[in-house]
mmCIF file of C-alpha atoms in Angstrom:
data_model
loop_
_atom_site.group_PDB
_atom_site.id
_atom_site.type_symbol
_atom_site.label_atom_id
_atom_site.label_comp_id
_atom_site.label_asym_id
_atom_site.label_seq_id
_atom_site.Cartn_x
_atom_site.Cartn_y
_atom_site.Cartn_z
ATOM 1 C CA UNK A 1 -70.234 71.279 42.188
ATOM 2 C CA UNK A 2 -73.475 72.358 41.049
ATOM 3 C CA UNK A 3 -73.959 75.930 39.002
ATOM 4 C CA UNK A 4 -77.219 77.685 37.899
ATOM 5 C CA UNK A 5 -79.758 77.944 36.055
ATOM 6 C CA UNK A 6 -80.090 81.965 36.507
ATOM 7 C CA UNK A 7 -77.222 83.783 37.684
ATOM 8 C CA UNK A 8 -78.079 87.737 38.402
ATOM 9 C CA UNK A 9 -75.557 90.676 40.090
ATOM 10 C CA UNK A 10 -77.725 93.434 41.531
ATOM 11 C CA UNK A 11 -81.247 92.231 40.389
ATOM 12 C CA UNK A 12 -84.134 93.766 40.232
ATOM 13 C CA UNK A 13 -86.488 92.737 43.223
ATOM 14 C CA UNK A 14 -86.638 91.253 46.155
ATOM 15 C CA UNK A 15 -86.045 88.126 48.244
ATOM 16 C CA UNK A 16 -88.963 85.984 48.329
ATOM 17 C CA UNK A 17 -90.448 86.868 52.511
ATOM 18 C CA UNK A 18 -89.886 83.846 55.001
ATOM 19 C CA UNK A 19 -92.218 80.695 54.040
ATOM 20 C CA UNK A 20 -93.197 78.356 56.559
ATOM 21 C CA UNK A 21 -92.733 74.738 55.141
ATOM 22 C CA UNK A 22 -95.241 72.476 54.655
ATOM 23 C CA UNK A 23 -96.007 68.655 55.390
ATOM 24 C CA UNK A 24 -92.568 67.167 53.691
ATOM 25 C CA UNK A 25 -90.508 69.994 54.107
ATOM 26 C CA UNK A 26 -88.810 71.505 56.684
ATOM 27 C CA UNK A 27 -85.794 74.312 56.037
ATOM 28 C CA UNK A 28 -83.233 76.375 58.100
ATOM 29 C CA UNK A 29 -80.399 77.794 57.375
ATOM 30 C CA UNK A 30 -78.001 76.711 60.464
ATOM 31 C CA UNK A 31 -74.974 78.925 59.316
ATOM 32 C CA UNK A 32 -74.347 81.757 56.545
ATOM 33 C CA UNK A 33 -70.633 83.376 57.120
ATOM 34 C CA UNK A 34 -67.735 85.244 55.142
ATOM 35 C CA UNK A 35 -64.383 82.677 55.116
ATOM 36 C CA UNK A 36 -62.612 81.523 52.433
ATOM 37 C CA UNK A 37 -61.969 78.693 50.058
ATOM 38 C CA UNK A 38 -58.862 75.801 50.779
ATOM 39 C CA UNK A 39 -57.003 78.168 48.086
ATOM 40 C CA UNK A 40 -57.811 81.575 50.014
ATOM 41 C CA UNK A 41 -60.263 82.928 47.669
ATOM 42 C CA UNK A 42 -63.034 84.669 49.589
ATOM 43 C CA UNK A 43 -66.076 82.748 49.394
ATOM 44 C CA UNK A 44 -69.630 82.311 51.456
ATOM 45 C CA UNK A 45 -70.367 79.072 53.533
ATOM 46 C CA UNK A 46 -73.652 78.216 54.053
ATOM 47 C CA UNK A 47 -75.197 75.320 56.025
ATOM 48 C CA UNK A 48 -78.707 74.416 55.257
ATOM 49 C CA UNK A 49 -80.606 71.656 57.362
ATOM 50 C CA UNK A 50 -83.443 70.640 55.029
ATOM 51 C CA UNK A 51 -86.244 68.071 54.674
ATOM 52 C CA UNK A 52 -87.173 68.147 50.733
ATOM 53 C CA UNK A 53 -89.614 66.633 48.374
ATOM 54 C CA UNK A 54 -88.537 65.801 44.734
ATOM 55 C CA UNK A 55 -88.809 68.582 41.665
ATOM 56 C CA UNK A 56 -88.508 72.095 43.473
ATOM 57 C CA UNK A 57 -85.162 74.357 42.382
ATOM 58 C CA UNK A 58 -83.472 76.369 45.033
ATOM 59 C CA UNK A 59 -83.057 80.203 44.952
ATOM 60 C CA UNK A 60 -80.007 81.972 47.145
ATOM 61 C CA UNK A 61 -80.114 85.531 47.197
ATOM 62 C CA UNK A 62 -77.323 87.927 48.652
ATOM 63 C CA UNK A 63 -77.784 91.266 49.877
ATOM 64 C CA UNK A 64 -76.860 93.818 52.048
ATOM 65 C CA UNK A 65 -78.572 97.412 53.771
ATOM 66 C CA UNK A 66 -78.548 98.923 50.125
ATOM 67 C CA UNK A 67 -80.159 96.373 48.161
ATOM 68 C CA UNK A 68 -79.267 92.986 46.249
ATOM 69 C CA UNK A 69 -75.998 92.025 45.383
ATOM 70 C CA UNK A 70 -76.352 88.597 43.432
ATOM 71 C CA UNK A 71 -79.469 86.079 42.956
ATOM 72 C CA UNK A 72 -78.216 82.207 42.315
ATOM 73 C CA UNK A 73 -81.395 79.786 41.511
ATOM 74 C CA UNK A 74 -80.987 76.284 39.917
ATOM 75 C CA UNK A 75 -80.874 72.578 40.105
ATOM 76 C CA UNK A 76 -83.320 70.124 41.500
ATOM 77 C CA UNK A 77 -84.592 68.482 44.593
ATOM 78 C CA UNK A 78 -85.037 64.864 45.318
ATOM 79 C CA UNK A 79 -86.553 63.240 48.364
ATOM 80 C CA UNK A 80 -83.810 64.311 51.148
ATOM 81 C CA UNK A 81 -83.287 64.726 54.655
ATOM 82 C CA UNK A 82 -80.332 66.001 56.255
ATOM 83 C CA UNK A 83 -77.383 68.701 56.131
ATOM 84 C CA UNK A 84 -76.237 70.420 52.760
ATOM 85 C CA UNK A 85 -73.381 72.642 53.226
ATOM 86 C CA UNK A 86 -71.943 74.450 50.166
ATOM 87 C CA UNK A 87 -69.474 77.367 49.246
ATOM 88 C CA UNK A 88 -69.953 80.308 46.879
ATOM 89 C CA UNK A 89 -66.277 81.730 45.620
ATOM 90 C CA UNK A 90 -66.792 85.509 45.577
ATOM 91 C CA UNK A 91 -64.045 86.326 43.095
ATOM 92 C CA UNK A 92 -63.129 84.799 39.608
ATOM 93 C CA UNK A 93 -60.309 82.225 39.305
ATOM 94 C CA UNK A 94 -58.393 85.229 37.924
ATOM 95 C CA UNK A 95 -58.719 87.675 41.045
ATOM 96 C CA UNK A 96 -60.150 90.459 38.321
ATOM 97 C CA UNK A 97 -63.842 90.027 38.745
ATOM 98 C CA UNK A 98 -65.294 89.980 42.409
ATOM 99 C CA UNK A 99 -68.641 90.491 44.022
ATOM 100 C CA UNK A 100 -68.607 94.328 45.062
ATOM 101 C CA UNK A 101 -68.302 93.689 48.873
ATOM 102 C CA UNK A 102 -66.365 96.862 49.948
ATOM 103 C CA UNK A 103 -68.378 99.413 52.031
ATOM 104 C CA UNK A 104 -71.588 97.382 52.454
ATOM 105 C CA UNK A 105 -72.853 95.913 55.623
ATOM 106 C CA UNK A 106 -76.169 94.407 56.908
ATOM 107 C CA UNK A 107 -75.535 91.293 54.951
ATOM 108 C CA UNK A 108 -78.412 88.310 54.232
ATOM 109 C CA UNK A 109 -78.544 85.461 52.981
ATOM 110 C CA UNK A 110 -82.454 84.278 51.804
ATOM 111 C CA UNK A 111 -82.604 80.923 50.736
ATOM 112 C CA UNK A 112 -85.942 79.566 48.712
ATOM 113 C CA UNK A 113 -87.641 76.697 47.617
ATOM 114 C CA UNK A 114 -89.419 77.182 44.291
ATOM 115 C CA UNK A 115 -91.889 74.407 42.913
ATOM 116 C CA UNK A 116 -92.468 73.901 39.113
ATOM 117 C CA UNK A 117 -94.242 76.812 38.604
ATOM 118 C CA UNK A 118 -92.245 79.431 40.555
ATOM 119 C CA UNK A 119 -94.346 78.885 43.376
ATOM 120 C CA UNK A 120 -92.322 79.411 46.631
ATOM 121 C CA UNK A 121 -92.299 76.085 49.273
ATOM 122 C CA UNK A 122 -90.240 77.338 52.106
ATOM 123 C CA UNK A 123 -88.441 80.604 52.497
ATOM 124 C CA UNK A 124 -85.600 81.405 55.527
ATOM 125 C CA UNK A 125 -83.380 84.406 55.665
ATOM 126 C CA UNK A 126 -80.850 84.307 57.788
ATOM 127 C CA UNK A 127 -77.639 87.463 58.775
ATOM 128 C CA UNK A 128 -74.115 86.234 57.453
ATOM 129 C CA UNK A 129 -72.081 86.013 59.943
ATOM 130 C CA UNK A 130 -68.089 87.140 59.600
ATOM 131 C CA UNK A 131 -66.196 90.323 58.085
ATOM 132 C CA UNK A 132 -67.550 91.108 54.713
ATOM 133 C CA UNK A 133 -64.294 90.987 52.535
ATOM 134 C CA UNK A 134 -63.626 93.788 51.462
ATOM 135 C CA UNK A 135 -63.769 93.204 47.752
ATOM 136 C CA UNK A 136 -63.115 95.681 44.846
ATOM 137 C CA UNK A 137 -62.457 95.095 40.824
ATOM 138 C CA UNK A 138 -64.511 94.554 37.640
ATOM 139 C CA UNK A 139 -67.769 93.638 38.093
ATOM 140 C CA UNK A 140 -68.844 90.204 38.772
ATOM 141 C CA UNK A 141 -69.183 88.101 35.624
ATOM 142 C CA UNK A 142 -70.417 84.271 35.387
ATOM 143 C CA UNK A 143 -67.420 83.107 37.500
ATOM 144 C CA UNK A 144 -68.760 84.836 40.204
ATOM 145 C CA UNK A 145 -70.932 83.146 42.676
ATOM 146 C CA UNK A 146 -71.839 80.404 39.851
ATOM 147 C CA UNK A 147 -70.402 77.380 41.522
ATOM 148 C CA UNK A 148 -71.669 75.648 44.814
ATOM 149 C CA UNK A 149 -68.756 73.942 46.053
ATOM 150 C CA UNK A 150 -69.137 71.448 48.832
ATOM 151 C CA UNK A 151 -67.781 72.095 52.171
ATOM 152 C CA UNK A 152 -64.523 69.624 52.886
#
């Protein structure tokens, strides 16, 4: 389980526009989709293929036709090549709190590569694939798309 550094619902701005990688890198995102967790709790899978270089942090962003729903960015690369695949839960462990999926469509996933400095390194959005759940109740809080949770 990994959670962030910086943790935003409906932020302002944009996802970063796609980034080649350069010499060291390589990044594609080889599935984004709408499913759920072991327990049932909505969540979004996504399955990066990635060729990294130590010391960047890694920015997700969410959003649909009308704008962005969440922005997740932390943690820290080391020298890797190979498959990451990781889960977002899209509603607390209480079922009160959920990311406000009903009546939106269009949805993206952009996943980023930022060096030290904010710098972007590689940059791939990608359409998530699935039925949007369609997801209602308080607004999202810090239980809310914080956790990566690795795909069984």
């Amino acid at each position: 389980m990994t959670a962030p550094a910086l943790l935003a619902f409906a932020p302002p701005g944009e996802p970063p526009a796609p980034a080649s990688a350069p010499a060291g890198w390589s990044l594609s995102v080889d599935l984004a989709r709408f499913g759920e967790l072991e327990d049932f709790t909505p969540a979004l899978a996504v399955l990066l293929d990635i060729e990294s270089e130590p010391g960047a942090s890694m920015d997700l962003w969410l959003a649909h036709e009308g704008g962005v729903l969440a922005r997740w960015s932390g943690g820290r690369t080391d020298d890797y090549r190979g498959d990451a695949c990781f889960q977002l839960p899209l509603v607390s462990e209480d079922g009160a709190r959920a990311l406000p999926l009903a009546g939106t469509r269009g949805h993206a996933i952009t996943v980023a590569f930022r060096d030290a400095g904010g710098r972007v390194i590689a940059s791939v959005t990608r359409g998530v694939a699935g039925f949007a759940p369609q997801l209602t109740g308080e607004p999202p809080a810090a239980d809310v798309f914080r956790d990566l949770l690795a795909c069984p």
